[in-house]
PDB file of C-alpha atoms in Angstrom:
ATOM      1  CA  HIS A   1     -33.385  87.814  20.682  1.00  0.00           C
ATOM      2  CA  ASN A   2     -35.600  87.279  23.729  1.00  0.00           C
ATOM      3  CA  VAL A   3     -36.415  83.687  22.719  1.00  0.00           C
ATOM      4  CA  GLY A   4     -37.225  81.206  25.485  1.00  0.00           C
ATOM      5  CA  ALA A   5     -37.270  78.006  23.430  1.00  0.00           C
ATOM      6  CA  LEU A   6     -36.213  76.627  20.071  1.00  0.00           C
ATOM      7  CA  VAL A   7     -37.638  73.605  18.325  1.00  0.00           C
ATOM      8  CA  VAL A   8     -34.870  71.356  17.040  1.00  0.00           C
ATOM      9  CA  VAL A   9     -35.688  69.953  13.616  1.00  0.00           C
ATOM     10  CA  LYS A  10     -34.517  66.738  12.009  1.00  0.00           C
ATOM     11  CA  PRO A  11     -31.798  67.250   9.381  1.00  0.00           C
ATOM     12  CA  GLY A  12     -33.395  68.053   6.024  1.00  0.00           C
ATOM     13  CA  GLU A  13     -36.910  68.013   7.513  1.00  0.00           C
ATOM     14  CA  GLN A  14     -37.781  71.579   8.507  1.00  0.00           C
ATOM     15  CA  LYS A  15     -41.289  70.607   9.687  1.00  0.00           C
ATOM     16  CA  SER A  16     -40.312  67.516  11.668  1.00  0.00           C
ATOM     17  CA  ALA A  17     -39.449  68.140  15.326  1.00  0.00           C
ATOM     18  CA  ALA A  18     -36.537  66.211  16.810  1.00  0.00           C
ATOM     19  CA  GLY A  19     -36.921  67.947  20.168  1.00  0.00           C
ATOM     20  CA  ILE A  20     -36.908  71.287  21.962  1.00  0.00           C
ATOM     21  CA  ILE A  21     -34.241  73.255  23.797  1.00  0.00           C
ATOM     22  CA  THR A  22     -35.312  75.827  26.368  1.00  0.00           C
ATOM     23  CA  GLU A  23     -33.663  78.392  28.600  1.00  0.00           C
ATOM     24  CA  ARG A  24     -34.221  75.958  31.449  1.00  0.00           C
ATOM     25  CA  ASP A  25     -32.374  73.189  29.562  1.00  0.00           C
ATOM     26  CA  TYR A  26     -29.478  75.549  28.994  1.00  0.00           C
ATOM     27  CA  LEU A  27     -29.329  76.625  32.635  1.00  0.00           C
ATOM     28  CA  ARG A  28     -29.626  73.129  34.088  1.00  0.00           C
ATOM     29  CA  LYS A  29     -27.471  71.244  31.614  1.00  0.00           C
ATOM     30  CA  ILE A  30     -24.820  73.803  30.670  1.00  0.00           C
ATOM     31  CA  ILE A  31     -24.467  76.448  33.374  1.00  0.00           C
ATOM     32  CA  VAL A  32     -25.206  74.360  36.490  1.00  0.00           C
ATOM     33  CA  GLN A  33     -23.155  71.387  35.276  1.00  0.00           C
ATOM     34  CA  GLY A  34     -20.251  73.633  34.274  1.00  0.00           C
ATOM     35  CA  ARG A  35     -20.279  72.470  30.660  1.00  0.00           C
ATOM     36  CA  SER A  36     -18.982  74.508  27.753  1.00  0.00           C
ATOM     37  CA  SER A  37     -21.499  76.126  25.390  1.00  0.00           C
ATOM     38  CA  LYS A  38     -18.924  75.947  22.627  1.00  0.00           C
ATOM     39  CA  SER A  39     -18.352  72.209  22.828  1.00  0.00           C
ATOM     40  CA  THR A  40     -21.777  70.896  23.906  1.00  0.00           C
ATOM     41  CA  LYS A  41     -24.145  69.906  21.116  1.00  0.00           C
ATOM     42  CA  VAL A  42     -27.810  70.920  21.188  1.00  0.00           C
ATOM     43  CA  GLY A  43     -28.750  67.255  20.793  1.00  0.00           C
ATOM     44  CA  ASP A  44     -26.976  66.485  24.074  1.00  0.00           C
ATOM     45  CA  ILE A  45     -29.159  68.808  26.147  1.00  0.00           C
ATOM     46  CA  MET A  46     -32.500  69.064  24.318  1.00  0.00           C
ATOM     47  CA  THR A  47     -35.728  67.424  25.378  1.00  0.00           C
ATOM     48  CA  GLU A  48     -36.041  64.655  22.818  1.00  0.00           C
ATOM     49  CA  GLU A  49     -38.965  63.953  20.499  1.00  0.00           C
ATOM     50  CA  ASN A  50     -40.251  61.003  22.543  1.00  0.00           C
ATOM     51  CA  GLN A  51     -40.635  63.293  25.613  1.00  0.00           C
ATOM     52  CA  LEU A  52     -41.906  66.312  23.698  1.00  0.00           C
ATOM     53  CA  ILE A  53     -45.281  67.697  24.806  1.00  0.00           C
ATOM     54  CA  THR A  54     -47.168  68.965  21.760  1.00  0.00           C
ATOM     55  CA  ALA A  55     -50.552  70.380  20.808  1.00  0.00           C
ATOM     56  CA  SER A  56     -52.606  70.336  17.635  1.00  0.00           C
ATOM     57  CA  PRO A  57     -54.211  73.414  16.065  1.00  0.00           C
ATOM     58  CA  ASP A  58     -57.517  72.146  17.517  1.00  0.00           C
ATOM     59  CA  THR A  59     -56.248  71.984  21.113  1.00  0.00           C
ATOM     60  CA  LYS A  60     -58.276  74.328  23.317  1.00  0.00           C
ATOM     61  CA  VAL A  61     -56.409  77.162  25.026  1.00  0.00           C
ATOM     62  CA  LEU A  62     -57.395  75.983  28.508  1.00  0.00           C
ATOM     63  CA  ARG A  63     -56.124  72.468  27.678  1.00  0.00           C
ATOM     64  CA  ALA A  64     -52.778  73.920  26.561  1.00  0.00           C
ATOM     65  CA  MET A  65     -52.625  75.940  29.778  1.00  0.00           C
ATOM     66  CA  GLN A  66     -53.372  72.838  31.848  1.00  0.00           C
ATOM     67  CA  LEU A  67     -50.617  70.883  30.043  1.00  0.00           C
ATOM     68  CA  MET A  68     -48.149  73.679  30.751  1.00  0.00           C
ATOM     69  CA  ILE A  69     -49.088  73.785  34.416  1.00  0.00           C
ATOM     70  CA  ASP A  70     -49.104  70.006  34.887  1.00  0.00           C
ATOM     71  CA  LYS A  71     -45.827  69.430  33.017  1.00  0.00           C
ATOM     72  CA  ARG A  72     -44.163  72.619  34.312  1.00  0.00           C
ATOM     73  CA  ILE A  73     -43.294  73.808  30.805  1.00  0.00           C
ATOM     74  CA  ARG A  74     -43.603  77.193  29.151  1.00  0.00           C
ATOM     75  CA  HIS A  75     -43.634  76.300  25.448  1.00  0.00           C
ATOM     76  CA  ILE A  76     -45.606  73.784  23.386  1.00  0.00           C
ATOM     77  CA  PRO A  77     -44.916  73.094  19.696  1.00  0.00           C
ATOM     78  CA  VAL A  78     -48.088  72.994  17.603  1.00  0.00           C
ATOM     79  CA  ILE A  79     -48.082  70.079  15.183  1.00  0.00           C
ATOM     80  CA  ASP A  80     -50.585  68.989  12.550  1.00  0.00           C
ATOM     81  CA  ASP A  81     -50.540  66.013  10.184  1.00  0.00           C
ATOM     82  CA  LYS A  82     -47.950  67.749   7.970  1.00  0.00           C
ATOM     83  CA  GLY A  83     -45.543  68.605  10.792  1.00  0.00           C
ATOM     84  CA  MET A  84     -44.766  71.533  13.053  1.00  0.00           C
ATOM     85  CA  ILE A  85     -46.683  74.713  12.271  1.00  0.00           C
ATOM     86  CA  GLY A  86     -45.817  76.912  15.250  1.00  0.00           C
ATOM     87  CA  MET A  87     -45.267  77.210  18.961  1.00  0.00           C
ATOM     88  CA  VAL A  88     -47.414  78.494  21.823  1.00  0.00           C
ATOM     89  CA  SER A  89     -45.909  80.031  24.949  1.00  0.00           C
ATOM     90  CA  ILE A  90     -47.415  80.428  28.388  1.00  0.00           C
ATOM     91  CA  GLY A  91     -47.595  84.161  27.648  1.00  0.00           C
ATOM     92  CA  ASP A  92     -49.687  83.489  24.528  1.00  0.00           C
ATOM     93  CA  VAL A  93     -52.046  81.292  26.520  1.00  0.00           C
ATOM     94  CA  VAL A  94     -52.404  83.743  29.412  1.00  0.00           C
ATOM     95  CA  ARG A  95     -53.091  86.628  26.991  1.00  0.00           C
ATOM     96  CA  ALA A  96     -55.806  84.565  25.254  1.00  0.00           C
ATOM     97  CA  VAL A  97     -57.484  83.639  28.543  1.00  0.00           C
ATOM     98  CA  VAL A  98     -57.338  87.227  29.852  1.00  0.00           C
ATOM     99  CA  SER A  99     -58.755  88.535  26.572  1.00  0.00           C
ATOM    100  CA  GLU A 100     -61.605  86.022  26.701  1.00  0.00           C
ATOM    101  CA  HIS A 101     -62.392  86.951  30.310  1.00  0.00           C
ATOM    102  CA  ARG A 102     -62.237  90.666  29.497  1.00  0.00           C
ATOM    103  CA  GLU A 103     -64.739  90.170  26.660  1.00  0.00           C
ATOM    104  CA  GLU A 104     -67.055  88.229  28.970  1.00  0.00           C
ATOM    105  CA  LEU A 105     -66.801  90.948  31.624  1.00  0.00           C
ATOM    106  CA  ASN A 106     -67.644  93.602  29.017  1.00  0.00           C
ATOM    107  CA  ARG A 107     -70.699  91.582  27.906  1.00  0.00           C
ATOM    108  CA  LEU A 108     -71.860  91.195  31.516  1.00  0.00           C
ATOM    109  CA  ASN A 109     -71.359  94.912  32.208  1.00  0.00           C
ATOM    110  CA  ALA A 110     -73.376  95.809  29.103  1.00  0.00           C
ATOM    111  CA  LEU A 111     -76.136  93.416  30.165  1.00  0.00           C
ATOM    112  CA  TYR A 112     -76.146  94.868  33.689  1.00  0.00           C
ATOM    113  CA  LYS A 113     -76.474  98.398  32.295  1.00  0.00           C
ATOM    114  CA  GLU A 114     -79.382  97.261  30.108  1.00  0.00           C
ATOM    115  CA  VAL A 115     -81.189  95.603  33.007  1.00  0.00           C
ATOM    116  CA  THR A 116     -80.702  98.507  35.450  1.00  0.00           C
ATOM    117  CA  ARG A 117     -81.991 101.232  33.127  1.00  0.00           C
TER     118      ARG A 117
END
């Protein structure tokens, strides 16, 4: 389904993250190690809750991007005081930054046209 990461939830707690499993986890811990997908449990290969990098809804886009770059990750679960509310990918962050820069460029171009009339 073209999904790069899944948040693993605690049993019976759909909004409480127990960890995350990514394509990279699968490649490194299943394929490279020659393990069986059928017999390996998600809990054995996921990044656990205590190592999980998260963001809040108030986290700025550039901060999320910096976390992704620094930690070499491509997905960050978004968590508020009630639990997990979503996930942000590097693609989401890049699109937001590009959109913001495009808007700024359009504003500057409009200003330039005004000034040079």
